[in-house]
PDB file of C-alpha atoms and ligand atoms in Angstrom:
ATOM      1  CA  MET A 166       0.000   0.000   0.000  1.00  0.00           C
ATOM      2  CA  ALA A 167       1.336   3.410  -0.930  1.00  0.00           C
ATOM      3  CA  ARG A 168       0.284   6.357   1.195  1.00  0.00           C
ATOM      4  CA  ASN A 169      -0.035  10.058   0.525  1.00  0.00           C
ATOM      5  CA  PHE A 170       1.713  12.681   2.590  1.00  0.00           C
ATOM      6  CA  THR A 171      -1.096  15.210   2.760  1.00  0.00           C
ATOM      7  CA  PRO A 172       0.108  18.478   4.296  1.00  0.00           C
ATOM      8  CA  THR A 173      -1.872  20.710   6.610  1.00  0.00           C
ATOM      9  CA  ILE A 174      -4.147  22.695   4.306  1.00  0.00           C
ATOM     10  CA  VAL A 175      -4.946  26.362   4.950  1.00  0.00           C
ATOM     11  CA  ASN A 176      -8.578  26.964   3.961  1.00  0.00           C
ATOM     12  CA  PRO A 177      -9.801  30.171   2.254  1.00  0.00           C
ATOM     13  CA  ASP A 178     -11.319  31.326   5.589  1.00  0.00           C
ATOM     14  CA  GLY A 179      -7.926  30.998   7.302  1.00  0.00           C
ATOM     15  CA  SER A 180      -8.773  27.830   9.240  1.00  0.00           C
ATOM     16  CA  ARG A 181      -6.529  24.801   8.931  1.00  0.00           C
ATOM     17  CA  THR A 182      -7.330  21.216   7.983  1.00  0.00           C
ATOM     18  CA  ILE A 183      -4.810  18.942   9.652  1.00  0.00           C
ATOM     19  CA  HIS A 184      -4.045  15.504   8.201  1.00  0.00           C
ATOM     20  CA  VAL A 185      -2.924  12.919  10.732  1.00  0.00           C
ATOM     21  CA  HIS A 186       0.104  10.829   9.751  1.00  0.00           C
ATOM     22  CA  ARG A 187       0.945   7.270  10.771  1.00  0.00           C
ATOM     23  CA  TYR A 188       4.218   6.494  12.512  1.00  0.00           C
ATOM     24  CA  CYS A 189       5.767   3.015  12.253  1.00  0.00           C
ATOM     25  CA  ASN A 190       5.280   0.788  15.316  1.00  0.00           C
ATOM     26  CA  GLY A 191       8.811  -0.578  14.786  1.00  0.00           C
ATOM     27  CA  CYS A 192      11.040   2.435  14.153  1.00  0.00           C
ATOM     28  CA  ASN A 193       8.697   5.405  14.664  1.00  0.00           C
ATOM     29  CA  ARG A 194       9.249   6.694  11.095  1.00  0.00           C
ATOM     30  CA  ASN A 195       6.474   8.810   9.511  1.00  0.00           C
ATOM     31  CA  ILE A 196       5.049   6.546   6.783  1.00  0.00           C
ATOM     32  CA  GLY A 197       2.317   8.909   5.515  1.00  0.00           C
ATOM     33  CA  ASP A 198      -1.388   9.581   5.901  1.00  0.00           C
ATOM     34  CA  VAL A 199      -3.288   7.589   8.472  1.00  0.00           C
ATOM     35  CA  THR A 200      -5.872   5.160   6.983  1.00  0.00           C
ATOM     36  CA  ASP A 201      -9.568   5.175   7.923  1.00  0.00           C
ATOM     37  CA  ALA A 202      -9.091   1.808   9.651  1.00  0.00           C
ATOM     38  CA  GLU A 203      -6.210   3.191  11.741  1.00  0.00           C
ATOM     39  CA  MET A 204      -8.207   6.286  12.634  1.00  0.00           C
ATOM     40  CA  ASP A 205     -11.189   4.140  13.713  1.00  0.00           C
ATOM     41  CA  ALA A 206      -8.934   1.857  15.765  1.00  0.00           C
ATOM     42  CA  SER A 207      -7.307   4.855  17.408  1.00  0.00           C
ATOM     43  CA  ILE A 208     -10.644   6.486  18.295  1.00  0.00           C
ATOM     44  CA  ALA A 209     -11.917   3.149  19.649  1.00  0.00           C
ATOM     45  CA  GLY A 210      -8.757   2.801  21.737  1.00  0.00           C
ATOM     46  CA  LEU A 211      -7.697  -0.399  19.907  1.00  0.00           C
ATOM     47  CA  SER A 212      -4.126  -1.212  18.955  1.00  0.00           C
ATOM     48  CA  LEU A 213      -3.063  -0.071  15.472  1.00  0.00           C
ATOM     49  CA  PRO A 214      -2.228  -2.573  12.707  1.00  0.00           C
ATOM     50  CA  ASP A 215       1.403  -3.664  12.361  1.00  0.00           C
ATOM     51  CA  VAL A 216       3.054  -1.566   9.633  1.00  0.00           C
ATOM     52  CA  ARG A 217       6.664  -2.756  10.014  1.00  0.00           C
ATOM     53  CA  GLU A 218       6.587  -4.676   6.709  1.00  0.00           C
ATOM     54  CA  GLU A 219       5.066  -1.671   4.914  1.00  0.00           C
ATOM     55  CA  CYS A 220       7.703   0.583   6.505  1.00  0.00           C
ATOM     56  CA  GLY A 221      10.563  -1.728   5.609  1.00  0.00           C
ATOM     57  CA  CYS A 222      12.006  -2.341   9.088  1.00  0.00           C
ATOM     58  CA  ILE A 223      11.308  -6.067   8.669  1.00  0.00           C
ATOM     59  CA  PRO A 224      11.939  -7.961   5.389  1.00  0.00           C
ATOM     60  CA  LEU A 225       9.157  -7.901   2.804  1.00  0.00           C
ATOM     61  CA  LYS A 226       7.608 -11.264   1.862  1.00  0.00           C
ATOM     62  CA  THR A 227       4.817 -10.180  -0.474  1.00  0.00           C
ATOM     63  CA  PRO A 228       5.082  -7.787  -3.447  1.00  0.00           C
ATOM     64  CA  VAL A 229       3.171  -4.584  -2.683  1.00  0.00           C
ATOM     65  CA  MET A 230       2.682  -1.293  -4.502  1.00  0.00           C
ATOM     66  CA  GLY A 231       5.659   1.032  -4.006  1.00  0.00           C
ATOM     67  CA  ALA A 232       8.123  -1.805  -3.226  1.00  0.00           C
ATOM     68  CA  THR A 233      11.130  -2.289  -5.496  1.00  0.00           C
ATOM     69  CA  CYS A 234      12.619  -5.404  -7.101  1.00  0.00           C
ATOM     70  CA  THR A 235      14.812  -6.652  -9.925  1.00  0.00           C
ATOM     71  CA  PHE A 236      13.603  -8.827 -12.820  1.00  0.00           C
ATOM     72  CA  GLY A 237      15.120 -12.251 -13.620  1.00  0.00           C
ATOM     73  CA  SER A 238      18.893 -11.993 -13.822  1.00  0.00           C
ATOM     74  CA  GLY A 239      18.754  -8.271 -14.677  1.00  0.00           C
ATOM     75  CA  LYS A 240      20.268  -5.572 -12.507  1.00  0.00           C
ATOM     76  CA  THR A 241      17.736  -2.832 -13.264  1.00  0.00           C
ATOM     77  CA  VAL A 242      15.668  -1.880 -10.223  1.00  0.00           C
ATOM     78  CA  TRP A 243      11.909  -1.618 -10.798  1.00  0.00           C
ATOM     79  CA  GLU A 244       9.115  -0.167  -8.714  1.00  0.00           C
ATOM     80  CA  ILE A 245       5.905  -2.162  -8.386  1.00  0.00           C
ATOM     81  CA  VAL A 246       3.244   0.292  -9.508  1.00  0.00           C
ATOM     82  CA  LYS A 247       0.340  -2.175  -9.567  1.00  0.00           C
ATOM     83  CA  VAL A 248      -0.458  -5.606  -8.145  1.00  0.00           C
ATOM     84  CA  ASN A 249      -3.164  -7.529 -10.012  1.00  0.00           C
ATOM     85  CA  HIS A 250      -5.016 -10.271  -8.160  1.00  0.00           C
ATOM     86  CA  ASN A 251      -6.850 -13.391  -9.280  1.00  0.00           C
ATOM     87  CA  GLN A 252     -10.408 -13.974  -8.092  1.00  0.00           C
ATOM     88  CA  ASP A 253      -9.131 -16.232  -5.296  1.00  0.00           C
ATOM     89  CA  GLY A 254      -6.986 -13.389  -3.956  1.00  0.00           C
ATOM     90  CA  THR A 255      -3.625 -14.756  -5.145  1.00  0.00           C
ATOM     91  CA  ILE A 256      -1.378 -12.454  -7.186  1.00  0.00           C
ATOM     92  CA  LYS A 257      -1.916 -12.701 -10.948  1.00  0.00           C
ATOM     93  CA  ASP A 258       0.881 -10.412 -12.103  1.00  0.00           C
ATOM     94  CA  LEU A 259       2.741  -7.210 -11.360  1.00  0.00           C
ATOM     95  CA  HIS A 260       3.063  -3.969 -13.280  1.00  0.00           C
ATOM     96  CA  LEU A 261       6.586  -2.535 -12.991  1.00  0.00           C
ATOM     97  CA  SER A 262       8.101   0.823 -13.872  1.00  0.00           C
ATOM     98  CA  LYS A 263      11.798   1.675 -13.845  1.00  0.00           C
ATOM     99  CA  TYR A 264      12.805   2.872 -10.359  1.00  0.00           C
ATOM    100  CA  LEU A 265      14.016   6.504 -10.255  1.00  0.00           C
ATOM    101  CA  GLY A 266      13.611   6.562 -14.027  1.00  0.00           C
ATOM    102  CA  ASP A 267      12.155   9.481 -15.868  1.00  0.00           C
ATOM    103  CA  GLY A 268      10.411   7.802 -18.780  1.00  0.00           C
ATOM    104  CA  TYR A 269       8.046   5.574 -16.810  1.00  0.00           C
ATOM    105  CA  THR A 270       9.002   2.449 -18.766  1.00  0.00           C
ATOM    106  CA  ASN A 271       6.444  -0.252 -18.195  1.00  0.00           C
ATOM    107  CA  ARG A 272       6.774  -3.995 -17.927  1.00  0.00           C
ATOM    108  CA  TRP A 273       4.706  -6.879 -16.655  1.00  0.00           C
ATOM    109  CA  ALA A 274       6.102  -9.594 -14.434  1.00  0.00           C
ATOM    110  CA  GLN A 275       5.061 -12.770 -12.678  1.00  0.00           C
ATOM    111  CA  VAL A 276       5.848 -13.003  -8.971  1.00  0.00           C
ATOM    112  CA  SER A 277       8.248 -15.889  -9.759  1.00  0.00           C
ATOM    113  CA  GLU A 278      10.261 -13.628 -12.081  1.00  0.00           C
ATOM    114  CA  ILE A 279      11.108 -10.922  -9.564  1.00  0.00           C
ATOM    115  CA  ARG A 280      14.126 -10.892  -7.230  1.00  0.00           C
ATOM    116  CA  ASN A 281      15.485  -8.662  -4.444  1.00  0.00           C
ATOM    117  CA  LEU A 282      12.108  -7.495  -3.201  1.00  0.00           C
ATOM    118  CA  LYS A 283      12.562  -4.421  -0.986  1.00  0.00           C
ATOM    119  CA  ALA A 284      10.110  -2.250   0.898  1.00  0.00           C
ATOM    120  CA  GLN A 285       9.318   1.234  -0.361  1.00  0.00           C
ATOM    121  CA  THR A 286      11.957   3.805   0.548  1.00  0.00           C
ATOM    122  CA  LEU A 287      10.566   6.899  -1.179  1.00  0.00           C
ATOM    123  CA  ARG A 288       8.076   8.822   0.945  1.00  0.00           C
ATOM    124  CA  VAL A 289       5.879   9.041  -2.155  1.00  0.00           C
ATOM    125  CA  SER A 290       6.118   6.197  -4.668  1.00  0.00           C
ATOM    126  CA  LEU A 291       5.602   6.497  -8.409  1.00  0.00           C
ATOM    127  CA  ALA A 292       2.452   4.374  -7.944  1.00  0.00           C
ATOM    128  CA  THR A 293       0.944   7.144  -5.805  1.00  0.00           C
ATOM    129  CA  ILE A 294       1.940   9.812  -8.321  1.00  0.00           C
ATOM    130  CA  LEU A 295       0.312   7.892 -11.181  1.00  0.00           C
ATOM    131  CA  ALA A 296      -2.923   7.537  -9.189  1.00  0.00           C
ATOM    132  CA  LEU A 297      -2.970  11.219  -8.160  1.00  0.00           C
ATOM    133  CA  ARG A 298      -2.176  12.310 -11.705  1.00  0.00           C
ATOM    134  CA  GLU A 299      -5.228  10.458 -12.977  1.00  0.00           C
ATOM    135  CA  GLU A 300      -7.352  12.110 -10.267  1.00  0.00           C
ATOM    136  CA  ALA A 301      -5.997  15.566 -11.172  1.00  0.00           C
ATOM    137  CA  GLU A 302      -6.704  15.015 -14.876  1.00  0.00           C
ATOM    138  CA  LYS A 303     -10.260  13.936 -14.088  1.00  0.00           C
ATOM    139  CA  ALA A 304     -10.804  17.002 -11.897  1.00  0.00           C
ATOM    140  CA  ALA A 305      -9.494  19.346 -14.608  1.00  0.00           C
ATOM    141  CA  LYS A 306     -11.695  17.638 -17.198  1.00  0.00           C
ATOM    142  CA  LYS A 307     -14.713  18.156 -14.946  1.00  0.00           C
ATOM    143  CA  VAL A 308     -14.066  21.913 -14.867  1.00  0.00           C
ATOM    144  CA  GLN A 309     -13.835  21.954 -18.659  1.00  0.00           C
ATOM    145  CA  ASP A 310     -17.088  19.990 -19.000  1.00  0.00           C
ATOM    146  CA  THR A 311     -18.834  22.269 -16.521  1.00  0.00           C
ATOM    147  CA  ILE A 312     -17.778  25.396 -18.419  1.00  0.00           C
ATOM    148  CA  ARG A 313     -18.927  23.811 -21.674  1.00  0.00           C
ATOM    149  CA  SER A 314     -22.335  23.062 -20.187  1.00  0.00           C
ATOM    150  CA  LYS A 315     -22.693  26.826 -19.433  1.00  0.00           C
ATOM    151  CA  ALA A 316     -22.966  26.217 -15.682  1.00  0.00           C
ATOM    152  CA  ARG A 317     -24.019  29.180 -13.530  1.00  0.00           C
ATOM    153  CA  PRO A 318     -21.195  31.060 -11.739  1.00  0.00           C
ATOM    154  CA  GLY A 319     -22.178  29.703  -8.308  1.00  0.00           C
ATOM    155  CA  GLN A 320     -22.020  26.094  -9.445  1.00  0.00           C
ATOM    156  CA  LEU A 321     -18.812  26.733 -11.367  1.00  0.00           C
ATOM    157  CA  MET A 322     -17.072  28.340  -8.375  1.00  0.00           C
ATOM    158  CA  GLU A 323     -17.944  25.368  -6.219  1.00  0.00           C
ATOM    159  CA  ILE A 324     -16.349  22.960  -8.706  1.00  0.00           C
ATOM    160  CA  VAL A 325     -13.321  25.234  -9.154  1.00  0.00           C
ATOM    161  CA  GLY A 326     -12.827  25.192  -5.371  1.00  0.00           C
ATOM    162  CA  ASN A 327     -12.881  21.396  -5.191  1.00  0.00           C
ATOM    163  CA  THR A 328     -10.587  21.096  -8.211  1.00  0.00           C
ATOM    164  CA  ASN A 329      -8.099  23.530  -6.719  1.00  0.00           C
ATOM    165  CA  SER A 330      -7.449  21.371  -3.674  1.00  0.00           C
ATOM    166  CA  THR A 331      -7.143  18.208  -5.812  1.00  0.00           C
ATOM    167  CA  LEU A 332      -4.595  19.880  -8.109  1.00  0.00           C
ATOM    168  CA  ALA A 333      -2.686  21.511  -5.236  1.00  0.00           C
ATOM    169  CA  ASN A 334      -2.436  18.152  -3.460  1.00  0.00           C
ATOM    170  CA  TYR A 335      -1.122  16.504  -6.643  1.00  0.00           C
ATOM    171  CA  ALA A 336       1.486  19.238  -7.184  1.00  0.00           C
ATOM    172  CA  HIS A 337       2.583  19.102  -3.537  1.00  0.00           C
ATOM    173  CA  VAL A 338       2.900  15.301  -3.405  1.00  0.00           C
ATOM    174  CA  TYR A 339       4.634  15.220  -6.805  1.00  0.00           C
ATOM    175  CA  ALA A 340       7.213  17.699  -5.468  1.00  0.00           C
ATOM    176  CA  ILE A 341       7.939  15.394  -2.515  1.00  0.00           C
ATOM    177  CA  HIS A 342       8.358  12.467  -4.935  1.00  0.00           C
ATOM    178  CA  LEU A 343      10.841  14.368  -7.119  1.00  0.00           C
ATOM    179  CA  GLU A 344      12.755  15.497  -4.031  1.00  0.00           C
ATOM    180  CA  ASP A 345      13.056  11.875  -2.850  1.00  0.00           C
ATOM    181  CA  VAL A 346      14.045  10.641  -6.321  1.00  0.00           C
ATOM    182  CA  ALA A 347      16.825  13.251  -6.508  1.00  0.00           C
ATOM    183  CA  LYS A 348      18.068  12.342  -3.028  1.00  0.00           C
ATOM    184  CA  GLU A 349      17.963   8.597  -3.752  1.00  0.00           C
ATOM    185  CA  ALA A 350      19.693   9.019  -7.133  1.00  0.00           C
ATOM    186  CA  GLU A 351      22.432  11.040  -5.451  1.00  0.00           C
ATOM    187  CA  ALA A 352      22.863   8.420  -2.715  1.00  0.00           C
ATOM    188  CA  GLN A 353      23.287   5.713  -5.358  1.00  0.00           C
ATOM    189  CA  SER A 354      25.810   7.588  -7.511  1.00  0.00           C
TER     190      SER A 354
HETATM  191 ZN1  LIG B 492       9.589   1.071  10.602  1.00  0.00          ZN
END
């Protein structure tokens, strides 16, 4: 699972919307936005789910979105951007994209073909960026459609407001991703 790192948002009226982040139960690292299930558990006073495998403090056994791996005997490192499941819940195949690459090269792989599975190290994975990009495109398209349908100013402003926060979130999270990619690339060189 890949998480967002939603910042505290300052609303037009000056109030702030705070997004709670989850800290790893193994190493106390900030691993991103809290999930609904974690929030519910916290409010109910229950213990939070174990996130050590997601964080990477304990070895990863199952391929998950945002994790990295190599393919066959190759040395190229890939990020898992999508995990497809069969109806019985087992993994059908994996969609990979070159790790820290710029061109978003795509390849499909079977679980048996991947090696060196490692937990996500970037705060924001490419998988998250791809999902947010799709959301941002949809939001922008909605504004275009609304204008085309000659919507009244009030209705239009409401949609513009919603779109603004979607686009701002995408831009913000994308910036964090690029920052991490640059840092990681530097560490590897
Ligand atoms: Zn940890």
